[in-house]
Coordinates of C-alpha atoms in Angstrom, one line a residue:
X148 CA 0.0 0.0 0.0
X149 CA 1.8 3.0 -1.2
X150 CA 0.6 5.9 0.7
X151 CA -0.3 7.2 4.3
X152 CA -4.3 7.1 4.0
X153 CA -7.2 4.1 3.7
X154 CA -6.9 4.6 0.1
X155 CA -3.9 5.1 -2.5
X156 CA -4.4 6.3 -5.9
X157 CA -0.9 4.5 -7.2
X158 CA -1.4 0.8 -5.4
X159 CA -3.8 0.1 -3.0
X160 CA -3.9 -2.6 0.2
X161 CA -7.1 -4.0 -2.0
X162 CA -5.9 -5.0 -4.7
X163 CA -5.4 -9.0 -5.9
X164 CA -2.0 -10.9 -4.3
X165 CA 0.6 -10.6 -7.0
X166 CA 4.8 -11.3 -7.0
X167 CA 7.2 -8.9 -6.9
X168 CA 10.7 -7.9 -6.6
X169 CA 11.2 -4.9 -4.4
X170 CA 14.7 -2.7 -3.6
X171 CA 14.4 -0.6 -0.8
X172 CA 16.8 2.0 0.4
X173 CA 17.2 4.0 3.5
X174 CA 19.0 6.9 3.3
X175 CA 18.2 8.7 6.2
X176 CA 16.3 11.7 5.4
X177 CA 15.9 9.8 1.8
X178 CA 14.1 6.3 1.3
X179 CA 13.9 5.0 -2.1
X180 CA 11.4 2.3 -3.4
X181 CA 11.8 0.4 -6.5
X182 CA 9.5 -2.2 -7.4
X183 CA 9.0 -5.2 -10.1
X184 CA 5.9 -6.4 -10.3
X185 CA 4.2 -9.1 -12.6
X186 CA 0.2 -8.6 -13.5
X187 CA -1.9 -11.4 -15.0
X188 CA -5.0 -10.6 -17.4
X189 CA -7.7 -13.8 -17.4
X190 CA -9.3 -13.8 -21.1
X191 CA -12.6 -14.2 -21.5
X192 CA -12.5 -15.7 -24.8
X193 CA -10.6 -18.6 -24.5
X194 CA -8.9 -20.5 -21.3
X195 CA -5.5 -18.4 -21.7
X196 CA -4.0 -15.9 -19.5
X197 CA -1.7 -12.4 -20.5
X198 CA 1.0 -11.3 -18.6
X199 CA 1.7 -7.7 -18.4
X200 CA 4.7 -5.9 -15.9
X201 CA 4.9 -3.0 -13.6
X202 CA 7.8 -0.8 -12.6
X203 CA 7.1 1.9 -9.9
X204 CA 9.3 3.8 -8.0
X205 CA 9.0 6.3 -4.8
X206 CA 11.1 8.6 -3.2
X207 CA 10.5 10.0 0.0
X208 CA 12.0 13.1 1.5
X209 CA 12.0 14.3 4.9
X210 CA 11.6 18.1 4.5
X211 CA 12.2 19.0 7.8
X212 CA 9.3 20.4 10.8
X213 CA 7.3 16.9 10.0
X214 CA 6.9 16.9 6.4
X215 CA 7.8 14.5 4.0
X216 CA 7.3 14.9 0.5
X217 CA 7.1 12.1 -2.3
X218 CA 7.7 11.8 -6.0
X219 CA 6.0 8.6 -7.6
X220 CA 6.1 7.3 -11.6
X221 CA 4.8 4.0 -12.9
X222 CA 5.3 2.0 -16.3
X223 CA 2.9 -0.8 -17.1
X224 CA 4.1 -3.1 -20.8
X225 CA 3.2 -6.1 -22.1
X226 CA 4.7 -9.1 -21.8
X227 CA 4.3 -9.8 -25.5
X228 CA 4.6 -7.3 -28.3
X229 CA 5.2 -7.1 -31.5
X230 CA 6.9 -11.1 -31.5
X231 CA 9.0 -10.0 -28.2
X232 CA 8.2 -12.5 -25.6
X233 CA 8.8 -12.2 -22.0
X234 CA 9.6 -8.6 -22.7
X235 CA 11.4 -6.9 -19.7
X236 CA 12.5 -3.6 -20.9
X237 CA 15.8 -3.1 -18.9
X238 CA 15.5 1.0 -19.1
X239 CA 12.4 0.5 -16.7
X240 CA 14.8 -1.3 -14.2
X241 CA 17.2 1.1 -13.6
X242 CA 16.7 2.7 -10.2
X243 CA 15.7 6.4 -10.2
X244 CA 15.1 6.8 -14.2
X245 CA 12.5 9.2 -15.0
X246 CA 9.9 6.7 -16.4
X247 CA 7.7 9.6 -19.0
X248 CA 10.9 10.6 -20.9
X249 CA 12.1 6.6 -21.1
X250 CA 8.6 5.9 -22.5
X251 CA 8.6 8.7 -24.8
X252 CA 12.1 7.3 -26.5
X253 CA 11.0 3.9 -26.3
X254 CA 8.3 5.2 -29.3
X255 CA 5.3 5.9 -25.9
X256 CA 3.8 2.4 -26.3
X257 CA 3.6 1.8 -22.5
X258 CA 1.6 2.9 -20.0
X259 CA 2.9 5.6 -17.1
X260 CA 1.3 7.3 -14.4
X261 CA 3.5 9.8 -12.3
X262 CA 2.4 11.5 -8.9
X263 CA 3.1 13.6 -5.9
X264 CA 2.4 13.1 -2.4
X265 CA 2.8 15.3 1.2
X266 CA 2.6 14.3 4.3
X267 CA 2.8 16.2 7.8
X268 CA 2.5 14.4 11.3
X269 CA 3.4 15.9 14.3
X270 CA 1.7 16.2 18.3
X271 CA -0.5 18.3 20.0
X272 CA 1.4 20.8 22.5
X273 CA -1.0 20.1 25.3
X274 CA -2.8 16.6 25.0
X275 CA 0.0 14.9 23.1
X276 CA -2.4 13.8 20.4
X277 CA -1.0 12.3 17.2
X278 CA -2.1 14.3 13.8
X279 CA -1.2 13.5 10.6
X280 CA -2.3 15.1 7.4
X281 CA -1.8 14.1 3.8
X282 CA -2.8 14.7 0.1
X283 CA -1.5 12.7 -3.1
X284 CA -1.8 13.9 -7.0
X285 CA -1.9 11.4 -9.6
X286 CA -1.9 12.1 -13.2
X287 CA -1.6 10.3 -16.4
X288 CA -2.0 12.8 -19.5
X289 CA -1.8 16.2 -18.8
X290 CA -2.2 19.4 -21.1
X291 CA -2.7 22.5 -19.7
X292 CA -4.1 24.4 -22.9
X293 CA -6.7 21.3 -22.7
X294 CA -7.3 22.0 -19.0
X295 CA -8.4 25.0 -19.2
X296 CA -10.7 25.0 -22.0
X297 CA -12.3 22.2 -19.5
X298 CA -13.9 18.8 -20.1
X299 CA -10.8 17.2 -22.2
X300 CA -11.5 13.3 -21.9
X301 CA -7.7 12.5 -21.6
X302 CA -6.7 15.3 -18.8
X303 CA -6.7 11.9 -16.0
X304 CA -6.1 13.3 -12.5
X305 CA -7.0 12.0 -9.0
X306 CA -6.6 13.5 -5.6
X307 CA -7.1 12.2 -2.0
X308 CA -6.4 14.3 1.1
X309 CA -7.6 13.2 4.2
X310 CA -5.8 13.3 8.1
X311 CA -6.2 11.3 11.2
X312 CA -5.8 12.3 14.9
X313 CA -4.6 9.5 17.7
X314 CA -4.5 9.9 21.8
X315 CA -1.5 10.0 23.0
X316 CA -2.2 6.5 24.8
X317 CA -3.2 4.8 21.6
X318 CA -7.0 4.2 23.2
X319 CA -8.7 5.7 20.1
X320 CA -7.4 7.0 16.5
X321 CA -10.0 9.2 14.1
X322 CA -9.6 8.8 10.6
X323 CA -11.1 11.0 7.3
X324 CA -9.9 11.0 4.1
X325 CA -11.7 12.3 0.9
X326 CA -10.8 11.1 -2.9
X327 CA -11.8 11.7 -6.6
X328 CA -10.7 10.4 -9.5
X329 CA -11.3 11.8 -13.3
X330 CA -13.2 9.7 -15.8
X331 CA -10.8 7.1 -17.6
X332 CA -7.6 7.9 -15.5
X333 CA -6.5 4.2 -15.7
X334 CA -7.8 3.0 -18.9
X335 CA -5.9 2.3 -21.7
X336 CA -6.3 0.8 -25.3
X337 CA -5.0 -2.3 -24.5
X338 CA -6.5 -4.3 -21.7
X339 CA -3.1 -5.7 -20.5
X340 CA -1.7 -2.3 -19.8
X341 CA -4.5 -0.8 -18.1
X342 CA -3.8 -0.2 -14.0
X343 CA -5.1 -3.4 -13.3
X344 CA -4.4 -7.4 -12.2
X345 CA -6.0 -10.0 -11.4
X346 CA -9.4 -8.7 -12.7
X347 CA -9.2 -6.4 -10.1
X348 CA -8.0 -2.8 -10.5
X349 CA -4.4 -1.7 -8.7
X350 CA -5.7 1.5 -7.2
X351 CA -8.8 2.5 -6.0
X352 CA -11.4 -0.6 -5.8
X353 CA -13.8 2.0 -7.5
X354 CA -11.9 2.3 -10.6
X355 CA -12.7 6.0 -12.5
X356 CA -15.1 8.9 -12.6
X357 CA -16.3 9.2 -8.3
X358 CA -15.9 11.0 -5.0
X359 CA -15.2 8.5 -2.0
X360 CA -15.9 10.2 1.4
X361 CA -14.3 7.5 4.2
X362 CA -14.9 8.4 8.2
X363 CA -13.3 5.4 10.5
X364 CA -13.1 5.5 14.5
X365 CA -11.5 3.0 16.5
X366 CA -10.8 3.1 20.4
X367 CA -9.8 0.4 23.0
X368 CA -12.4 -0.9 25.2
X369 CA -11.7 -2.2 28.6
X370 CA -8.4 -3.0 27.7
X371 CA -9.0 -6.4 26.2
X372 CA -11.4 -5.2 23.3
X373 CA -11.2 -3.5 19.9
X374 CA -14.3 -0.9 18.6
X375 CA -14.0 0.0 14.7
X376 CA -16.5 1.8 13.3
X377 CA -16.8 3.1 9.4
X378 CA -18.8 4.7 7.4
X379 CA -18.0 5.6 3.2
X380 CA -20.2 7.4 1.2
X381 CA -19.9 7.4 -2.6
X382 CA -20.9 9.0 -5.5
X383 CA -19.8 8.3 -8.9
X384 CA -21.0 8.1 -13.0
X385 CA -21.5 4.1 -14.4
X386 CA -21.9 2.6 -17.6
X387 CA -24.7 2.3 -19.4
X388 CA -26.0 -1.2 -21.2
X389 CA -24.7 -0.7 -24.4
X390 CA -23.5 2.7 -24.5
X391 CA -20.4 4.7 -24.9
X392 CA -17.7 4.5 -22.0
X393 CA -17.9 7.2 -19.4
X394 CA -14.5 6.5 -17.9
X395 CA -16.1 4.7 -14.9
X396 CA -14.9 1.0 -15.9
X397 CA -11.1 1.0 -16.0
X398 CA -10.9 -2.9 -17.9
X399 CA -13.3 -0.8 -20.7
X400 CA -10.9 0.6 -24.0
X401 CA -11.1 4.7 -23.8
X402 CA -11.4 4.7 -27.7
X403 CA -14.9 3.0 -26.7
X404 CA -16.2 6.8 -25.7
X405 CA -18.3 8.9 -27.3
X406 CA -16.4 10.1 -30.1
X407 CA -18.1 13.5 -30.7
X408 CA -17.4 14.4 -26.8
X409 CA -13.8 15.1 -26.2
X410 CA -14.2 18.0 -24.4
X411 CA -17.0 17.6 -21.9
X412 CA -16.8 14.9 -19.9
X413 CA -17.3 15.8 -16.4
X414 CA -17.2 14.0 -13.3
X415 CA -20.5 11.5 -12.4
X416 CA -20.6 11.4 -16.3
X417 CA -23.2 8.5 -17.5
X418 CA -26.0 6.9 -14.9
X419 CA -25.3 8.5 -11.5
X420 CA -25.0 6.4 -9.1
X421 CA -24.3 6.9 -4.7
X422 CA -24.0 4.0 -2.3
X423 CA -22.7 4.2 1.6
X424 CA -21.4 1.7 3.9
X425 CA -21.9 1.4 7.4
X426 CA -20.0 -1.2 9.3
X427 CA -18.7 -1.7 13.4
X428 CA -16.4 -4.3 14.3
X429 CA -15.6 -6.0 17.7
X430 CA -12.6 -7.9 17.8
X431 CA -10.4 -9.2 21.0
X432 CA -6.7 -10.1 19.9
X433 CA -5.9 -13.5 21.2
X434 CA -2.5 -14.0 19.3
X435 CA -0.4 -13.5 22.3
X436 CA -1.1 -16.6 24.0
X437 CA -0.5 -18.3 20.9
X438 CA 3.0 -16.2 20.3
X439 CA 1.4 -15.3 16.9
X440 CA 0.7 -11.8 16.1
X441 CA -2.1 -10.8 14.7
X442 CA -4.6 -13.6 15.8
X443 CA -8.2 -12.0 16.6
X444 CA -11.6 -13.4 17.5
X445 CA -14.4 -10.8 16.5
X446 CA -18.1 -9.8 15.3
X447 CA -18.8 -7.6 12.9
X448 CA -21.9 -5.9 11.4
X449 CA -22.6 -4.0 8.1
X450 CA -24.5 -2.4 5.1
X451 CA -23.9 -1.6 2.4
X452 CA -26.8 0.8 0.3
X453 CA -26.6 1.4 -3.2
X454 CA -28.9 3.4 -5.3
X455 CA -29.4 4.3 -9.2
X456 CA -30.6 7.6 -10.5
X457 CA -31.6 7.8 -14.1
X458 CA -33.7 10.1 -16.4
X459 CA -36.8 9.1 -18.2
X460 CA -35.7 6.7 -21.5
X461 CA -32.0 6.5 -20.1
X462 CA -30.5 3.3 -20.3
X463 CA -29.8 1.1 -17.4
X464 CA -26.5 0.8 -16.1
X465 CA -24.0 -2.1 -16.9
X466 CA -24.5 -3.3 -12.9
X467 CA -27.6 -3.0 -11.0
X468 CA -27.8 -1.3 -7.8
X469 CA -26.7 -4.1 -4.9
X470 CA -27.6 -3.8 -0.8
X471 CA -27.0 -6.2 1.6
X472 CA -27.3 -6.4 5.0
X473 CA -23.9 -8.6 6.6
X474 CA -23.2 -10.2 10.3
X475 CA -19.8 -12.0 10.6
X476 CA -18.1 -13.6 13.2
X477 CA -15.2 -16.0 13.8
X478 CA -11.0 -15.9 13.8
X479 CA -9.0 -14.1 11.9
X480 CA -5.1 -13.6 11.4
X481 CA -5.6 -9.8 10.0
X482 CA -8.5 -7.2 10.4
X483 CA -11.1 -7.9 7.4
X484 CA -10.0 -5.5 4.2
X485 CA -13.0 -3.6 3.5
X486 CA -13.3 -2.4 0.0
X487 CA -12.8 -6.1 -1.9
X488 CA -16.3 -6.5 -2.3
X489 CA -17.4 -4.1 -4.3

C-alpha cells in the first residue's frame, strides 16, 4: 500500500496478491522504493491468461518540521509485443530513471502514471495527540491548454487528502480522508496495460469517474477489546447497457467513448450512481497466547446501500444497484480488508 491514507491512488492494500521484486533504500532523510511487479490478465475468450509488468518507484523526503514529500512514476508493458516474448525492458529497471521521458524514447507504447504526495505528522502541544495530514496527486496525461478550455477526456487526474488524529495513549485513532478520481484515469487501449491485475484494479477498488468520502473511529475498550467503526459514502458516474464509455470502468478501451465528446466529460458522467457503507467491528486479539501476532476473534456488522438515479428513456447501467445487510463472526489472522467486495 503505497501511501499514508485508507486509500492510495498509485497501489492500493485492496488489490489482488501478486509477485514482486522490491529494492528498498534507507538513506536517512531519503528512502527509495523500487519495485517489479508481474500482472496477470484472465481472457474471456478462450482459457489463456496475458502477462503484463509494472515498474514503480518512490522517493520520499523528509523536508524537515514533520513533512515528508514524495515523488512517484509507474510504467505498465506487455509481456508480449510485437513477436517480443517475456519482454522486460531493462531502461524501466534502472533505479531512479524518470519513467515519461524513457517511454517517450521507447516510441510511448507503454503505460505511465507519475504522482506527488505530502505528508505532515506531528503532536498536540498540550494533550499529546498524534495528527497526521496528507494529500497525493496522480496524473496520467496532462495538457494545460486542454485543462483550461475544460472537459478534455484524456486530462486523468486524481486527488485524495484526508488526516487522522490518535490519543496520545493509543485508546482511540480518528480517521477522514476524501478522494476523486477523473473519468478514464487508468484505462488504456490495451487491456493488459490498463492499472489493473487479477481482474481487479491496482488503485482504487472504485476504478474512474467518483468522489469516495471515508470516516473510520476506533478506540480500546476495557483493555482487552477493539471498537471500529466506518462509514464511506460514494458518489460516482456508471456505464450504461450498451453505451459509450464514461470512464467509470477502467478494464473498458477509452477509444470506446463517445467520439463527438472530447471535451465535456465531467465528473459523475453516465447513470449517477451513490452508495454508503456502514459497518462496526468488535474484535479481541488472542494472538499473544498463541505467540502469533495478529490472531483476533471478532463480530462484525454491516450495510452496504446502493442506489441508481436515471432520467426518463436512459439506459440502465451495466451493474444493477446491490444492498445487503452482513453479520460476521469467527478468527482471523488480519482485520477484514473492507473495499474487496465491491
Amino acid at each position: 500500500h503505497w501511501g499514508p491514507g485508507t486509500r492510495s491512488l498509485y497501489i492500493d492494500r485492496s488489490m489482488a496478491p501478486a509477485n514482486y521484486a522490491r529494492l528498498y533504500i534507507d538513506a536517512g532523510v531519503i528512502h527509495y522504493t523500487h519495485l517489479l511487479l508481474r500482472t496477470i490478465h484472465p481472457r474471456e475468450t478462450d482459457d489463456t491468461t496475458d502477462i503484463g509488468w509494472i515498474a514503480a518507484h518512490m522517493v520520499d523526503v523528509h523536508l524537515g518540521a514533520g513533512f515528508t514529500g514524495s515523488l512517484f512514476g509507474g510504467v505498465k508493458w506487455r509481456d508480449q509485443q510485437e513477436g517480443v516474448n517475456h519482454r522486460i525492458e531493462p531502461a524501466y529497471m534502472m533505479p531512479m530513471i524518470p519513467f515519461r521521458p524513457t517511454e517517450f524514447s521507447l516510441g510511448s507504447p507503454d503505460n505511465v502514471l507519475m504522482g506527488a504526495q505530502l505528508v505532515w505528522r506531528g503532536k498536540g502541544r498540550s494533550s499529546g495527540n498524534v495528527k497526521t495530514f496528507y494529500t497525493q496527486l496522480l496524473f496520467d496525461e496532462f495538457h494545460l491548454e486542454n485543462l483550461k478550455q475544460g472537459g478534455w477526456w484524456a486530462n486523468k487526474w486524481g486527488v485524495p487528502s484526508g488526516g487522522s488524529l490518535s490519543s496520545r495513549s493509543g485508546k482511540w485513532r480518528v480517521s477522514f480522508e476524501g478522494s476523486t478520481v477523473r473519468p478514464f484515469t487508468y484505462s488504456h487501449f490495451d487491456a493488459i496495460q490498463t492499472w489493473t491485475h487479477a481482474q481487479k484494479p491496482i488503485g482504487p477498488p472504485l476504478g474512474s469517474n467518483f468522489v469516495d468520502l471515508i470516516l473510520r473511529v476506533r478506540w480500546k475498550l476495557m483493555e482487552d477489546y477493539l471498537v471500529r467503526l466506518s462509514f464511506e459514502r460514494v458518489y460516482r458516474g456508471l456505464d450504461s447497457e450498451n453505451g459509450f464509455s464514461t470512464g467509470s470502468d477502467v478494464f473498458r478501451n477509452y477509444n470506446e467513448r463517445d467520439p463527438e465528446n472530447s471535451y465535456n466529460n465531467v465528473f459523475f458522467q453516465g447513470v449517477e450512481s451513490d452508495m454508503q457503507r456502514i459497518s462496526i467491528d468488535v474484535a479481541r486479539p488472542t494472538g499473544a497466547k498463541f505467540n502469533i501476532a495478529g490472531i483476533e476473534l471478532f463480530a462484525r456488522a454491516s450495510m452496504r446501500v446502493e442506489s441508481h438515479f436515471m432520467d426518463v428513456g436512459e439506459d440502465a447501467p451495466e451493474t444493477e444497484a446491490w444492498s445487503a445487510f452482513r453479520i460476521q463472526a469467527g478468527i482471523r489472522s488480519s482485520r477484514v480488508l473492507e473495499g474487496r467486495d465491491w
